[in-house]
Amino acid sequence: MRHTLFSLLILFATIVLGACSNFETSGNGVFDGYWQLERMDTLATGGTTDMHERLVFWAVQHHLIELCDRHEDTLKYGPTNVSVFYHFRRTDDSLHFIADPLPVTDNRAWADPYATLENVAVYGFSRFDEAFRMVQLDDDNMILQSKFYRMYFRKY
């Protein structure tokens, strides 16, 4: 009886652990997660904009990023911007956004379900297929630089 119970336990553990090998991982490492845009530097002028209170986030999972604007201070920032989904390609030192038709997730956008350049500008984009150099990426911080901006993020 004891031998049979032990054999069944070993069989069960083997089945459970074997099933775990089928999980898909993204390979993004610390890049996956929820990032808050803290600061944006304009490279041409040397100007800096504190974005902490604006509550702009990038949610990264696998090959998809949701760009979202969560502020509630409409007097200071105007209405919240639509959230936009992007596919991307990443290497160790670069991040390239793929300019598919960009679906938005905001109910206000039913008349035009695709993002405009104005929609993505608050996220640090000067064009739809924006490319960034990854200056820094670790467990807590990320710094991205495009042709026009340097952006500082913290992991949320």
PDB file of C-alpha atoms in Angstrom:
ATOM      1  CA  MET A   1       0.000   0.000   0.000  1.00  0.00           C
ATOM      2  CA  ARG A   2       2.761   2.427   0.962  1.00  0.00           C
ATOM      3  CA  HIS A   3       4.711   1.545  -2.207  1.00  0.00           C
ATOM      4  CA  THR A   4       1.607   2.084  -4.413  1.00  0.00           C
ATOM      5  CA  LEU A   5       0.847   5.464  -2.798  1.00  0.00           C
ATOM      6  CA  PHE A   6       4.452   6.571  -3.302  1.00  0.00           C
ATOM      7  CA  SER A   7       4.342   5.441  -6.961  1.00  0.00           C
ATOM      8  CA  LEU A   8       1.108   7.355  -7.553  1.00  0.00           C
ATOM      9  CA  LEU A   9       2.611  10.472  -5.953  1.00  0.00           C
ATOM     10  CA  ILE A  10       5.693  10.225  -8.192  1.00  0.00           C
ATOM     11  CA  LEU A  11       3.470   9.712 -11.258  1.00  0.00           C
ATOM     12  CA  PHE A  12       1.309  12.724 -10.335  1.00  0.00           C
ATOM     13  CA  ALA A  13       4.373  14.945  -9.773  1.00  0.00           C
ATOM     14  CA  THR A  14       5.832  13.855 -13.127  1.00  0.00           C
ATOM     15  CA  ILE A  15       2.601  14.685 -14.964  1.00  0.00           C
ATOM     16  CA  VAL A  16       2.285  18.098 -13.296  1.00  0.00           C
ATOM     17  CA  LEU A  17       5.919  19.056 -13.903  1.00  0.00           C
ATOM     18  CA  GLY A  18       5.750  17.757 -17.465  1.00  0.00           C
ATOM     19  CA  ALA A  19       2.745  19.935 -18.181  1.00  0.00           C
ATOM     20  CA  CYS A  20       4.638  23.002 -16.974  1.00  0.00           C
ATOM     21  CA  SER A  21       7.138  22.689 -19.826  1.00  0.00           C
ATOM     22  CA  ASN A  22       4.415  23.751 -22.273  1.00  0.00           C
ATOM     23  CA  PHE A  23       4.141  27.302 -20.894  1.00  0.00           C
ATOM     24  CA  GLU A  24       5.213  29.966 -23.354  1.00  0.00           C
ATOM     25  CA  THR A  25       7.577  32.676 -22.152  1.00  0.00           C
ATOM     26  CA  SER A  26       8.232  35.966 -23.871  1.00  0.00           C
ATOM     27  CA  GLY A  27      11.964  36.238 -23.395  1.00  0.00           C
ATOM     28  CA  ASN A  28      11.489  39.904 -22.439  1.00  0.00           C
ATOM     29  CA  GLY A  29      12.901  39.447 -18.951  1.00  0.00           C
ATOM     30  CA  VAL A  30      12.557  42.588 -16.841  1.00  0.00           C
ATOM     31  CA  PHE A  31      11.046  44.510 -19.777  1.00  0.00           C
ATOM     32  CA  ASP A  32       7.695  42.760 -19.230  1.00  0.00           C
ATOM     33  CA  GLY A  33       5.541  44.623 -16.728  1.00  0.00           C
ATOM     34  CA  TYR A  34       3.944  47.970 -15.966  1.00  0.00           C
ATOM     35  CA  TRP A  35       6.141  51.049 -16.502  1.00  0.00           C
ATOM     36  CA  GLN A  36       5.288  54.621 -15.490  1.00  0.00           C
ATOM     37  CA  LEU A  37       6.726  57.504 -17.512  1.00  0.00           C
ATOM     38  CA  GLU A  38       8.358  59.752 -14.910  1.00  0.00           C
ATOM     39  CA  ARG A  39      10.169  62.355 -16.998  1.00  0.00           C
ATOM     40  CA  MET A  40      10.641  63.387 -20.625  1.00  0.00           C
ATOM     41  CA  ASP A  41      13.639  65.365 -21.863  1.00  0.00           C
ATOM     42  CA  THR A  42      13.470  67.180 -25.204  1.00  0.00           C
ATOM     43  CA  LEU A  43      16.891  66.636 -26.766  1.00  0.00           C
ATOM     44  CA  ALA A  44      16.836  69.634 -29.120  1.00  0.00           C
ATOM     45  CA  THR A  45      16.103  72.223 -26.417  1.00  0.00           C
ATOM     46  CA  GLY A  46      17.381  70.525 -23.267  1.00  0.00           C
ATOM     47  CA  GLY A  47      13.939  71.012 -21.708  1.00  0.00           C
ATOM     48  CA  THR A  48      12.551  68.585 -19.130  1.00  0.00           C
ATOM     49  CA  THR A  49       8.926  67.739 -18.425  1.00  0.00           C
ATOM     50  CA  ASP A  50       7.918  66.032 -15.179  1.00  0.00           C
ATOM     51  CA  MET A  51       5.396  63.370 -16.238  1.00  0.00           C
ATOM     52  CA  HIS A  52       4.920  61.744 -12.830  1.00  0.00           C
ATOM     53  CA  GLU A  53       1.493  63.289 -12.117  1.00  0.00           C
ATOM     54  CA  ARG A  54       0.297  62.807 -15.704  1.00  0.00           C
ATOM     55  CA  LEU A  55       0.092  59.035 -15.008  1.00  0.00           C
ATOM     56  CA  VAL A  56       1.252  57.754 -18.388  1.00  0.00           C
ATOM     57  CA  PHE A  57       1.944  54.018 -18.382  1.00  0.00           C
ATOM     58  CA  TRP A  58       3.323  51.411 -20.746  1.00  0.00           C
ATOM     59  CA  ALA A  59       2.049  47.888 -20.018  1.00  0.00           C
ATOM     60  CA  VAL A  60       4.354  45.316 -21.660  1.00  0.00           C
ATOM     61  CA  GLN A  61       3.545  41.656 -22.154  1.00  0.00           C
ATOM     62  CA  HIS A  62       5.151  39.344 -24.688  1.00  0.00           C
ATOM     63  CA  HIS A  63       5.126  41.290 -28.016  1.00  0.00           C
ATOM     64  CA  LEU A  64       2.343  43.712 -27.119  1.00  0.00           C
ATOM     65  CA  ILE A  65       2.460  47.092 -25.387  1.00  0.00           C
ATOM     66  CA  GLU A  66      -0.544  49.069 -24.203  1.00  0.00           C
ATOM     67  CA  LEU A  67       0.124  52.796 -23.909  1.00  0.00           C
ATOM     68  CA  CYS A  68      -2.301  54.333 -21.429  1.00  0.00           C
ATOM     69  CA  ASP A  69      -2.984  57.755 -19.934  1.00  0.00           C
ATOM     70  CA  ARG A  70      -4.598  57.509 -16.478  1.00  0.00           C
ATOM     71  CA  HIS A  71      -4.594  61.093 -15.157  1.00  0.00           C
ATOM     72  CA  GLU A  72      -7.750  62.550 -13.632  1.00  0.00           C
ATOM     73  CA  ASP A  73      -6.762  66.247 -13.571  1.00  0.00           C
ATOM     74  CA  THR A  74      -8.625  67.490 -16.641  1.00  0.00           C
ATOM     75  CA  LEU A  75      -8.026  71.137 -15.708  1.00  0.00           C
ATOM     76  CA  LYS A  76      -4.254  70.694 -15.886  1.00  0.00           C
ATOM     77  CA  TYR A  77      -3.886  68.063 -18.649  1.00  0.00           C
ATOM     78  CA  GLY A  78      -7.171  68.129 -20.545  1.00  0.00           C
ATOM     79  CA  PRO A  79      -9.149  64.963 -21.232  1.00  0.00           C
ATOM     80  CA  THR A  80      -7.346  61.658 -20.841  1.00  0.00           C
ATOM     81  CA  ASN A  81      -5.838  60.363 -24.030  1.00  0.00           C
ATOM     82  CA  VAL A  82      -6.988  57.105 -25.597  1.00  0.00           C
ATOM     83  CA  SER A  83      -5.098  53.919 -24.799  1.00  0.00           C
ATOM     84  CA  VAL A  84      -3.286  52.409 -27.761  1.00  0.00           C
ATOM     85  CA  PHE A  85      -1.966  48.891 -28.414  1.00  0.00           C
ATOM     86  CA  TYR A  86       1.297  48.319 -30.305  1.00  0.00           C
ATOM     87  CA  HIS A  87       3.292  45.316 -31.429  1.00  0.00           C
ATOM     88  CA  PHE A  88       7.044  45.736 -31.094  1.00  0.00           C
ATOM     89  CA  ARG A  89      10.434  44.188 -31.756  1.00  0.00           C
ATOM     90  CA  ARG A  90      13.155  44.440 -29.136  1.00  0.00           C
ATOM     91  CA  THR A  91      16.862  43.708 -29.062  1.00  0.00           C
ATOM     92  CA  ASP A  92      19.284  44.221 -26.182  1.00  0.00           C
ATOM     93  CA  ASP A  93      19.689  47.905 -27.027  1.00  0.00           C
ATOM     94  CA  SER A  94      16.681  48.898 -29.142  1.00  0.00           C
ATOM     95  CA  LEU A  95      12.902  48.956 -29.185  1.00  0.00           C
ATOM     96  CA  HIS A  96      11.011  49.357 -32.467  1.00  0.00           C
ATOM     97  CA  PHE A  97       7.243  49.852 -32.607  1.00  0.00           C
ATOM     98  CA  ILE A  98       5.480  48.242 -35.553  1.00  0.00           C
ATOM     99  CA  ALA A  99       3.041  50.620 -37.256  1.00  0.00           C
ATOM    100  CA  ASP A 100       0.054  48.355 -37.794  1.00  0.00           C
ATOM    101  CA  PRO A 101      -3.302  50.110 -37.747  1.00  0.00           C
ATOM    102  CA  LEU A 102      -3.331  50.968 -34.067  1.00  0.00           C
ATOM    103  CA  PRO A 103      -6.522  50.009 -32.258  1.00  0.00           C
ATOM    104  CA  VAL A 104      -7.615  52.256 -29.443  1.00  0.00           C
ATOM    105  CA  THR A 105      -9.401  51.049 -26.326  1.00  0.00           C
ATOM    106  CA  ASP A 106     -11.388  54.124 -25.389  1.00  0.00           C
ATOM    107  CA  ASN A 107     -15.178  54.258 -25.856  1.00  0.00           C
ATOM    108  CA  ARG A 108     -14.901  57.823 -27.150  1.00  0.00           C
ATOM    109  CA  ALA A 109     -13.107  56.520 -30.233  1.00  0.00           C
ATOM    110  CA  TRP A 110     -15.885  54.410 -31.760  1.00  0.00           C
ATOM    111  CA  ALA A 111     -16.211  56.831 -34.692  1.00  0.00           C
ATOM    112  CA  ASP A 112     -12.499  56.404 -35.487  1.00  0.00           C
ATOM    113  CA  PRO A 113     -11.172  53.157 -33.997  1.00  0.00           C
ATOM    114  CA  TYR A 114      -7.568  53.911 -35.010  1.00  0.00           C
ATOM    115  CA  ALA A 115      -5.060  56.149 -33.269  1.00  0.00           C
ATOM    116  CA  THR A 116      -3.817  59.454 -34.651  1.00  0.00           C
ATOM    117  CA  LEU A 117      -0.364  60.976 -34.249  1.00  0.00           C
ATOM    118  CA  GLU A 118      -1.904  63.314 -31.688  1.00  0.00           C
ATOM    119  CA  ASN A 119      -3.004  60.254 -29.659  1.00  0.00           C
ATOM    120  CA  VAL A 120       0.511  58.803 -29.477  1.00  0.00           C
ATOM    121  CA  ALA A 121       2.444  62.078 -28.950  1.00  0.00           C
ATOM    122  CA  VAL A 122       1.820  62.077 -25.174  1.00  0.00           C
ATOM    123  CA  TYR A 123       3.550  58.677 -25.062  1.00  0.00           C
ATOM    124  CA  GLY A 124       6.762  60.112 -26.541  1.00  0.00           C
ATOM    125  CA  PHE A 125       6.093  59.298 -30.193  1.00  0.00           C
ATOM    126  CA  SER A 126       6.805  61.629 -33.107  1.00  0.00           C
ATOM    127  CA  ARG A 127       5.618  59.010 -35.637  1.00  0.00           C
ATOM    128  CA  PHE A 128       3.698  55.738 -35.546  1.00  0.00           C
ATOM    129  CA  ASP A 129       6.667  53.457 -36.196  1.00  0.00           C
ATOM    130  CA  GLU A 130       8.842  55.038 -33.516  1.00  0.00           C
ATOM    131  CA  ALA A 131      12.211  53.513 -32.641  1.00  0.00           C
ATOM    132  CA  PHE A 132      14.000  53.921 -29.312  1.00  0.00           C
ATOM    133  CA  ARG A 133      17.487  53.136 -28.081  1.00  0.00           C
ATOM    134  CA  MET A 134      17.414  51.368 -24.706  1.00  0.00           C
ATOM    135  CA  VAL A 135      19.856  53.398 -22.670  1.00  0.00           C
ATOM    136  CA  GLN A 136      19.083  51.550 -19.424  1.00  0.00           C
ATOM    137  CA  LEU A 137      16.895  48.618 -18.449  1.00  0.00           C
ATOM    138  CA  ASP A 138      16.919  46.931 -15.051  1.00  0.00           C
ATOM    139  CA  ASP A 139      14.439  45.640 -12.466  1.00  0.00           C
ATOM    140  CA  ASP A 140      13.351  49.149 -11.426  1.00  0.00           C
ATOM    141  CA  ASN A 141      14.203  51.670 -14.162  1.00  0.00           C
ATOM    142  CA  MET A 142      14.195  52.093 -17.910  1.00  0.00           C
ATOM    143  CA  ILE A 143      15.558  54.935 -20.034  1.00  0.00           C
ATOM    144  CA  LEU A 144      14.580  55.127 -23.699  1.00  0.00           C
ATOM    145  CA  GLN A 145      15.847  57.609 -26.253  1.00  0.00           C
ATOM    146  CA  SER A 146      14.385  58.474 -29.650  1.00  0.00           C
ATOM    147  CA  LYS A 147      15.548  61.058 -32.153  1.00  0.00           C
ATOM    148  CA  PHE A 148      13.693  63.774 -30.196  1.00  0.00           C
ATOM    149  CA  TYR A 149      13.176  62.574 -26.588  1.00  0.00           C
ATOM    150  CA  ARG A 150      14.828  60.809 -23.681  1.00  0.00           C
ATOM    151  CA  MET A 151      12.220  59.182 -21.442  1.00  0.00           C
ATOM    152  CA  TYR A 152      12.664  57.919 -17.891  1.00  0.00           C
ATOM    153  CA  PHE A 153      10.422  55.158 -16.561  1.00  0.00           C
ATOM    154  CA  ARG A 154      10.052  53.382 -13.258  1.00  0.00           C
ATOM    155  CA  LYS A 155       8.646  49.901 -12.906  1.00  0.00           C
ATOM    156  CA  TYR A 156       5.339  49.982 -11.132  1.00  0.00           C
TER     157      TYR A 156
END
